[in-house]
Amino acid sequence: MRQIKTSMGFRLALIAAWLVALFMVLPVLIVLPASLTPNNYLSLTTPDTWTLKQYATFFDPGQRWLGPLIQSLVIASGSTIISVALGTACAVGIWRIGGRYGQWILLLVLTPLIVPVVALAIGSYKVWVQIGLFDTYIGAMIAHSVQTMPLVVLAILAALSTIDLTLERAVLSLGGSSWTFIRYVLIPVLRPAIFSSAALAFLLSWDELVMTIFVSGRTIVTLPKRMWEAVRTATDPVVAVAASVMIFATFALVVASFINDRRRLR
């Protein structure tokens, strides 16, 4: 093992991995300083001129940024609840059915990951208009959950693969009920996967743009949609602040998920 770590090939691979990681983090290192610019346009300035002026504008209720932030939080939270509840139930059903039928159901559930998001958004727009969900909070939540639920199903199925179905028969043979099995076996095993998949579903909904554009109008304006509109019409420096807020929220959820995994491993 020590020879592998000190070999030239390992060192080159490690350097390449760090370069790739640095390249992926580079946009973050540009967005954060850009959010501190004193100018009225997107620009990078020296640290001695940095100011929180753009952050004050972002959190000013009269500047049309705080509302989209709140809408994004509400829609992402609702979408996460829907996708985790339905995804967990669907995963447990697929796990119990198993065999060929379970595989076909899983393939059907994973369809939103296969179909291009634009095609899925166009279809959602037509259906949402007909059933009255267009430009509504519940419509946006359901549309987002259609995209996030397959990932929840995959995460829960991965956790369920560690459970032996004979455990349920053992619980029943000892006088327990199905609820006893769910409470003392199923839920403890699934709890870390549910938390991780909920964090992932929230982040995907929080960052969703294409689906939001198609299923919303003037009422629903999430933060990514507001950023897209601002970039189209002008080079508003507050866009960098909005991007920074999204980065901070993503980082906080990733850290929370990491801490949860560390506690579980202990």
mmCIF file of C-alpha atoms in Angstrom:
data_model
loop_
_atom_site.group_PDB
_atom_site.id
_atom_site.type_symbol
_atom_site.label_atom_id
_atom_site.label_comp_id
_atom_site.label_asym_id
_atom_site.label_seq_id
_atom_site.Cartn_x
_atom_site.Cartn_y
_atom_site.Cartn_z
ATOM 1 C CA MET A 1 0.000 0.000 0.000
ATOM 2 C CA ARG A 2 2.854 2.350 0.847
ATOM 3 C CA GLN A 3 4.517 1.656 -2.514
ATOM 4 C CA ILE A 4 1.280 2.539 -4.312
ATOM 5 C CA LYS A 5 1.033 5.873 -2.482
ATOM 6 C CA THR A 6 4.636 6.827 -3.290
ATOM 7 C CA SER A 7 4.599 5.704 -6.914
ATOM 8 C CA MET A 8 4.805 8.256 -9.727
ATOM 9 C CA GLY A 9 1.486 7.122 -11.210
ATOM 10 C CA PHE A 10 -0.322 7.692 -7.924
ATOM 11 C CA ARG A 11 1.197 11.171 -7.546
ATOM 12 C CA LEU A 12 0.182 12.146 -11.071
ATOM 13 C CA ALA A 13 -3.359 10.881 -10.497
ATOM 14 C CA LEU A 14 -3.525 12.837 -7.225
ATOM 15 C CA ILE A 15 -2.326 16.029 -8.930
ATOM 16 C CA ALA A 16 -4.855 15.542 -11.740
ATOM 17 C CA ALA A 17 -7.653 15.017 -9.191
ATOM 18 C CA TRP A 18 -6.733 18.235 -7.365
ATOM 19 C CA LEU A 19 -6.603 20.172 -10.643
ATOM 20 C CA VAL A 20 -10.065 18.921 -11.608
ATOM 21 C CA ALA A 21 -11.399 19.824 -8.154
ATOM 22 C CA LEU A 22 -9.839 23.298 -8.422
ATOM 23 C CA PHE A 23 -11.375 23.787 -11.868
ATOM 24 C CA MET A 24 -14.817 22.879 -10.511
ATOM 25 C CA VAL A 25 -14.440 25.239 -7.528
ATOM 26 C CA LEU A 26 -13.086 28.116 -9.657
ATOM 27 C CA PRO A 27 -16.545 29.596 -10.495
ATOM 28 C CA VAL A 28 -17.255 29.832 -6.756
ATOM 29 C CA LEU A 29 -14.013 31.730 -6.230
ATOM 30 C CA ILE A 30 -15.131 34.221 -8.913
ATOM 31 C CA VAL A 31 -18.788 34.601 -7.879
ATOM 32 C CA LEU A 32 -18.078 35.461 -4.239
ATOM 33 C CA PRO A 33 -15.725 38.417 -4.964
ATOM 34 C CA ALA A 34 -18.066 39.605 -7.741
ATOM 35 C CA SER A 35 -20.901 39.844 -5.197
ATOM 36 C CA LEU A 36 -18.844 42.393 -3.220
ATOM 37 C CA THR A 37 -18.365 44.830 -6.094
ATOM 38 C CA PRO A 38 -19.264 48.518 -5.505
ATOM 39 C CA ASN A 39 -20.120 48.998 -9.191
ATOM 40 C CA ASN A 40 -23.584 48.826 -10.754
ATOM 41 C CA TYR A 41 -22.476 46.094 -13.145
ATOM 42 C CA LEU A 42 -20.842 42.685 -12.792
ATOM 43 C CA SER A 43 -17.141 43.185 -12.182
ATOM 44 C CA LEU A 44 -14.163 41.962 -10.171
ATOM 45 C CA THR A 45 -12.535 44.621 -7.996
ATOM 46 C CA THR A 46 -9.705 44.762 -5.484
ATOM 47 C CA PRO A 47 -10.384 43.790 -1.847
ATOM 48 C CA ASP A 48 -9.977 47.387 -0.637
ATOM 49 C CA THR A 49 -13.125 48.380 -2.593
ATOM 50 C CA TRP A 50 -15.314 45.458 -1.537
ATOM 51 C CA THR A 51 -18.679 46.356 -0.052
ATOM 52 C CA LEU A 52 -21.919 44.710 1.096
ATOM 53 C CA LYS A 53 -23.958 47.135 -0.993
ATOM 54 C CA GLN A 54 -25.270 44.419 -3.321
ATOM 55 C CA TYR A 55 -26.255 42.203 -0.363
ATOM 56 C CA ALA A 56 -28.287 45.092 1.064
ATOM 57 C CA THR A 57 -30.039 45.392 -2.286
ATOM 58 C CA PHE A 58 -30.698 41.645 -2.418
ATOM 59 C CA PHE A 59 -32.355 41.551 1.020
ATOM 60 C CA ASP A 60 -34.315 44.762 0.422
ATOM 61 C CA PRO A 61 -38.021 43.727 0.081
ATOM 62 C CA GLY A 62 -38.546 46.443 -2.525
ATOM 63 C CA GLN A 63 -35.935 45.122 -4.960
ATOM 64 C CA ARG A 64 -37.745 41.944 -6.137
ATOM 65 C CA TRP A 65 -35.091 39.514 -4.886
ATOM 66 C CA LEU A 66 -36.232 38.547 -1.405
ATOM 67 C CA GLY A 67 -39.623 37.325 -2.677
ATOM 68 C CA PRO A 68 -38.090 34.847 -5.172
ATOM 69 C CA LEU A 69 -35.758 33.600 -2.428
ATOM 70 C CA ILE A 70 -38.729 32.844 -0.159
ATOM 71 C CA GLN A 71 -40.631 31.229 -3.040
ATOM 72 C CA SER A 72 -37.655 28.996 -3.810
ATOM 73 C CA LEU A 73 -37.456 27.891 -0.174
ATOM 74 C CA VAL A 74 -41.201 27.161 -0.018
ATOM 75 C CA ILE A 75 -41.313 25.287 -3.336
ATOM 76 C CA ALA A 76 -38.117 23.318 -2.638
ATOM 77 C CA SER A 77 -39.392 22.330 0.822
ATOM 78 C CA GLY A 78 -42.785 21.240 -0.510
ATOM 79 C CA SER A 79 -41.218 19.378 -3.412
ATOM 80 C CA THR A 80 -38.851 17.602 -1.023
ATOM 81 C CA ILE A 81 -41.714 16.455 1.212
ATOM 82 C CA ILE A 82 -43.665 15.138 -1.790
ATOM 83 C CA SER A 83 -40.732 13.384 -3.438
ATOM 84 C CA VAL A 84 -39.428 11.807 -0.215
ATOM 85 C CA ALA A 85 -42.877 10.585 0.883
ATOM 86 C CA LEU A 86 -43.849 9.149 -2.505
ATOM 87 C CA GLY A 87 -40.326 7.998 -3.368
ATOM 88 C CA THR A 88 -39.902 6.105 -0.101
ATOM 89 C CA ALA A 89 -43.296 4.430 -0.456
ATOM 90 C CA CYS A 90 -42.557 3.542 -4.093
ATOM 91 C CA ALA A 91 -39.126 2.145 -3.238
ATOM 92 C CA VAL A 92 -40.546 -0.031 -0.464
ATOM 93 C CA GLY A 93 -43.227 -1.283 -2.863
ATOM 94 C CA ILE A 94 -40.658 -2.144 -5.540
ATOM 95 C CA TRP A 95 -38.522 -3.862 -2.900
ATOM 96 C CA ARG A 96 -41.455 -5.954 -1.702
ATOM 97 C CA ILE A 97 -42.630 -6.870 -5.221
ATOM 98 C CA GLY A 98 -39.161 -7.681 -6.551
ATOM 99 C CA GLY A 99 -38.544 -9.822 -9.607
ATOM 100 C CA ARG A 100 -39.443 -8.817 -13.155
ATOM 101 C CA TYR A 101 -42.472 -6.752 -12.184
ATOM 102 C CA GLY A 102 -40.416 -4.745 -9.741
ATOM 103 C CA GLN A 103 -37.826 -4.039 -12.426
ATOM 104 C CA TRP A 104 -40.506 -2.814 -14.845
ATOM 105 C CA ILE A 105 -41.980 -0.518 -12.204
ATOM 106 C CA LEU A 106 -38.508 0.826 -11.409
ATOM 107 C CA LEU A 107 -37.881 1.519 -15.096
ATOM 108 C CA LEU A 108 -41.164 3.442 -15.256
ATOM 109 C CA VAL A 109 -40.258 5.472 -12.172
ATOM 110 C CA LEU A 110 -36.844 6.338 -13.619
ATOM 111 C CA THR A 111 -38.354 7.624 -16.889
ATOM 112 C CA PRO A 112 -38.018 11.321 -15.862
ATOM 113 C CA LEU A 113 -34.249 10.800 -15.654
ATOM 114 C CA ILE A 114 -34.167 9.381 -19.188
ATOM 115 C CA VAL A 115 -36.445 11.881 -20.932
ATOM 116 C CA PRO A 116 -34.782 15.261 -21.736
ATOM 117 C CA VAL A 117 -35.867 17.904 -19.248
ATOM 118 C CA VAL A 118 -37.155 20.210 -22.011
ATOM 119 C CA ALA A 119 -39.473 17.507 -23.364
ATOM 120 C CA LEU A 120 -40.641 16.759 -19.821
ATOM 121 C CA ALA A 121 -41.236 20.470 -19.186
ATOM 122 C CA ILE A 122 -43.267 20.926 -22.385
ATOM 123 C CA GLY A 123 -45.466 17.952 -21.497
ATOM 124 C CA SER A 124 -45.895 19.253 -17.946
ATOM 125 C CA TYR A 125 -46.884 22.677 -19.263
ATOM 126 C CA LYS A 126 -49.696 21.251 -21.415
ATOM 127 C CA VAL A 127 -51.025 19.042 -18.623
ATOM 128 C CA TRP A 128 -50.715 21.741 -15.952
ATOM 129 C CA VAL A 129 -52.693 24.243 -18.066
ATOM 130 C CA GLN A 130 -55.505 21.741 -18.613
ATOM 131 C CA ILE A 131 -55.877 20.727 -14.951
ATOM 132 C CA GLY A 132 -55.406 24.215 -13.490
ATOM 133 C CA LEU A 133 -51.996 23.777 -11.863
ATOM 134 C CA PHE A 134 -50.149 26.243 -14.101
ATOM 135 C CA ASP A 135 -48.461 29.091 -12.201
ATOM 136 C CA THR A 136 -49.390 27.700 -8.776
ATOM 137 C CA TYR A 137 -47.240 26.693 -5.825
ATOM 138 C CA ILE A 138 -48.563 23.148 -5.720
ATOM 139 C CA GLY A 139 -48.053 22.835 -9.476
ATOM 140 C CA ALA A 140 -44.407 23.892 -9.197
ATOM 141 C CA MET A 141 -43.853 21.536 -6.245
ATOM 142 C CA ILE A 142 -45.300 18.550 -8.100
ATOM 143 C CA ALA A 143 -43.353 19.403 -11.267
ATOM 144 C CA HIS A 144 -40.098 19.543 -9.315
ATOM 145 C CA SER A 145 -40.893 16.338 -7.427
ATOM 146 C CA VAL A 146 -41.361 14.512 -10.742
ATOM 147 C CA GLN A 147 -37.650 15.111 -11.376
ATOM 148 C CA THR A 148 -36.388 14.485 -7.849
ATOM 149 C CA MET A 149 -38.479 11.451 -6.867
ATOM 150 C CA PRO A 150 -36.513 8.952 -9.048
ATOM 151 C CA LEU A 151 -33.314 9.861 -7.184
ATOM 152 C CA VAL A 152 -35.078 9.341 -3.866
ATOM 153 C CA VAL A 153 -36.253 5.915 -5.059
ATOM 154 C CA LEU A 154 -32.707 4.909 -6.006
ATOM 155 C CA ALA A 155 -31.292 6.053 -2.654
ATOM 156 C CA ILE A 156 -33.967 4.218 -0.655
ATOM 157 C CA LEU A 157 -33.603 1.061 -2.742
ATOM 158 C CA ALA A 158 -29.861 1.088 -2.048
ATOM 159 C CA ALA A 159 -30.603 1.146 1.685
ATOM 160 C CA LEU A 160 -33.302 -1.517 1.380
ATOM 161 C CA SER A 161 -30.862 -3.864 -0.338
ATOM 162 C CA THR A 162 -29.165 -4.324 3.046
ATOM 163 C CA ILE A 163 -32.361 -5.680 4.669
ATOM 164 C CA ASP A 164 -33.194 -9.374 4.526
ATOM 165 C CA LEU A 165 -36.903 -10.012 3.990
ATOM 166 C CA THR A 166 -36.665 -12.965 6.380
ATOM 167 C CA LEU A 167 -36.365 -10.426 9.195
ATOM 168 C CA GLU A 168 -40.029 -9.536 8.748
ATOM 169 C CA ARG A 169 -41.048 -13.179 9.008
ATOM 170 C CA ALA A 170 -38.877 -13.480 12.106
ATOM 171 C CA VAL A 171 -40.625 -10.475 13.700
ATOM 172 C CA LEU A 172 -44.051 -11.914 12.866
ATOM 173 C CA SER A 173 -43.122 -15.359 14.198
ATOM 174 C CA LEU A 174 -42.098 -13.781 17.518
ATOM 175 C CA GLY A 175 -45.502 -12.160 17.953
ATOM 176 C CA GLY A 176 -44.730 -8.790 16.424
ATOM 177 C CA SER A 177 -46.785 -7.014 13.793
ATOM 178 C CA SER A 178 -45.922 -5.412 10.466
ATOM 179 C CA TRP A 179 -45.843 -2.052 12.249
ATOM 180 C CA THR A 180 -43.249 -3.484 14.676
ATOM 181 C CA PHE A 181 -41.058 -4.436 11.718
ATOM 182 C CA ILE A 182 -41.483 -0.978 10.165
ATOM 183 C CA ARG A 183 -40.775 0.857 13.427
ATOM 184 C CA TYR A 184 -37.825 -1.115 14.749
ATOM 185 C CA VAL A 185 -36.183 -2.429 11.559
ATOM 186 C CA LEU A 186 -37.248 -0.558 8.452
ATOM 187 C CA ILE A 187 -37.248 3.055 9.687
ATOM 188 C CA PRO A 188 -33.862 2.896 11.512
ATOM 189 C CA VAL A 189 -32.202 1.424 8.425
ATOM 190 C CA LEU A 190 -33.831 3.912 6.041
ATOM 191 C CA ARG A 191 -33.373 7.036 8.189
ATOM 192 C CA PRO A 192 -29.887 7.993 6.836
ATOM 193 C CA ALA A 193 -30.982 7.347 3.233
ATOM 194 C CA ILE A 194 -34.130 9.408 3.749
ATOM 195 C CA PHE A 195 -32.115 12.324 5.128
ATOM 196 C CA SER A 196 -29.552 12.174 2.305
ATOM 197 C CA SER A 197 -32.174 11.850 -0.422
ATOM 198 C CA ALA A 198 -34.176 14.723 1.121
ATOM 199 C CA ALA A 199 -31.096 16.955 1.012
ATOM 200 C CA LEU A 200 -30.456 15.980 -2.611
ATOM 201 C CA ALA A 201 -34.107 16.539 -3.580
ATOM 202 C CA PHE A 202 -34.099 19.958 -1.912
ATOM 203 C CA LEU A 203 -30.935 21.026 -3.722
ATOM 204 C CA LEU A 204 -32.227 19.891 -7.122
ATOM 205 C CA SER A 205 -35.543 21.685 -6.620
ATOM 206 C CA TRP A 206 -33.772 24.760 -5.214
ATOM 207 C CA ASP A 207 -31.649 24.999 -8.377
ATOM 208 C CA GLU A 208 -34.312 24.001 -10.954
ATOM 209 C CA LEU A 209 -34.879 26.481 -13.804
ATOM 210 C CA VAL A 210 -36.146 24.821 -17.009
ATOM 211 C CA MET A 211 -39.178 23.136 -15.459
ATOM 212 C CA THR A 212 -40.002 26.291 -13.480
ATOM 213 C CA ILE A 213 -40.011 28.439 -16.609
ATOM 214 C CA PHE A 214 -42.512 26.148 -18.330
ATOM 215 C CA VAL A 215 -44.947 25.602 -15.443
ATOM 216 C CA SER A 216 -44.982 29.145 -14.034
ATOM 217 C CA GLY A 217 -46.002 32.612 -15.140
ATOM 218 C CA ARG A 218 -46.117 35.896 -13.239
ATOM 219 C CA THR A 219 -47.055 34.467 -9.839
ATOM 220 C CA ILE A 220 -44.271 31.906 -9.387
ATOM 221 C CA VAL A 221 -40.839 33.508 -9.685
ATOM 222 C CA THR A 222 -38.171 31.407 -7.992
ATOM 223 C CA LEU A 223 -34.647 32.630 -7.378
ATOM 224 C CA PRO A 224 -33.100 30.801 -10.387
ATOM 225 C CA LYS A 225 -35.871 32.209 -12.610
ATOM 226 C CA ARG A 226 -35.283 35.718 -11.256
ATOM 227 C CA MET A 227 -31.550 35.337 -11.900
ATOM 228 C CA TRP A 228 -32.242 34.166 -15.454
ATOM 229 C CA GLU A 229 -34.487 37.177 -16.100
ATOM 230 C CA ALA A 230 -31.886 39.558 -14.643
ATOM 231 C CA VAL A 231 -29.089 38.140 -16.800
ATOM 232 C CA ARG A 232 -31.259 38.386 -19.920
ATOM 233 C CA THR A 233 -32.198 42.044 -19.417
ATOM 234 C CA ALA A 234 -29.083 43.516 -17.760
ATOM 235 C CA THR A 235 -25.792 42.727 -16.044
ATOM 236 C CA ASP A 236 -27.198 43.268 -12.559
ATOM 237 C CA PRO A 237 -24.441 42.639 -9.954
ATOM 238 C CA VAL A 238 -27.089 41.374 -7.517
ATOM 239 C CA VAL A 239 -27.098 38.184 -9.610
ATOM 240 C CA ALA A 240 -23.708 37.375 -8.072
ATOM 241 C CA VAL A 241 -25.237 37.814 -4.600
ATOM 242 C CA ALA A 242 -28.087 35.459 -5.497
ATOM 243 C CA ALA A 243 -25.567 32.915 -6.772
ATOM 244 C CA SER A 244 -23.568 33.278 -3.544
ATOM 245 C CA VAL A 245 -26.693 32.693 -1.437
ATOM 246 C CA MET A 246 -27.442 29.533 -3.420
ATOM 247 C CA ILE A 247 -23.850 28.365 -2.972
ATOM 248 C CA PHE A 248 -23.981 28.944 0.788
ATOM 249 C CA ALA A 249 -27.276 27.045 1.075
ATOM 250 C CA THR A 250 -25.882 24.142 -0.959
ATOM 251 C CA PHE A 251 -22.706 24.048 1.122
ATOM 252 C CA ALA A 252 -24.724 24.054 4.365
ATOM 253 C CA LEU A 253 -26.847 21.103 3.228
ATOM 254 C CA VAL A 254 -23.794 19.158 2.063
ATOM 255 C CA VAL A 255 -22.086 19.728 5.422
ATOM 256 C CA ALA A 256 -25.250 18.675 7.286
ATOM 257 C CA SER A 257 -25.457 15.511 5.186
ATOM 258 C CA PHE A 258 -21.767 14.783 5.821
ATOM 259 C CA ILE A 259 -22.211 15.222 9.587
ATOM 260 C CA ASN A 260 -25.246 12.934 9.505
ATOM 261 C CA ASP A 261 -23.231 10.240 7.700
ATOM 262 C CA ARG A 262 -20.375 10.541 10.196
ATOM 263 C CA ARG A 263 -22.756 10.136 13.129
ATOM 264 C CA ARG A 264 -24.340 7.110 11.474
ATOM 265 C CA LEU A 265 -20.955 5.427 10.975
ATOM 266 C CA ARG A 266 -20.134 5.899 14.655
#
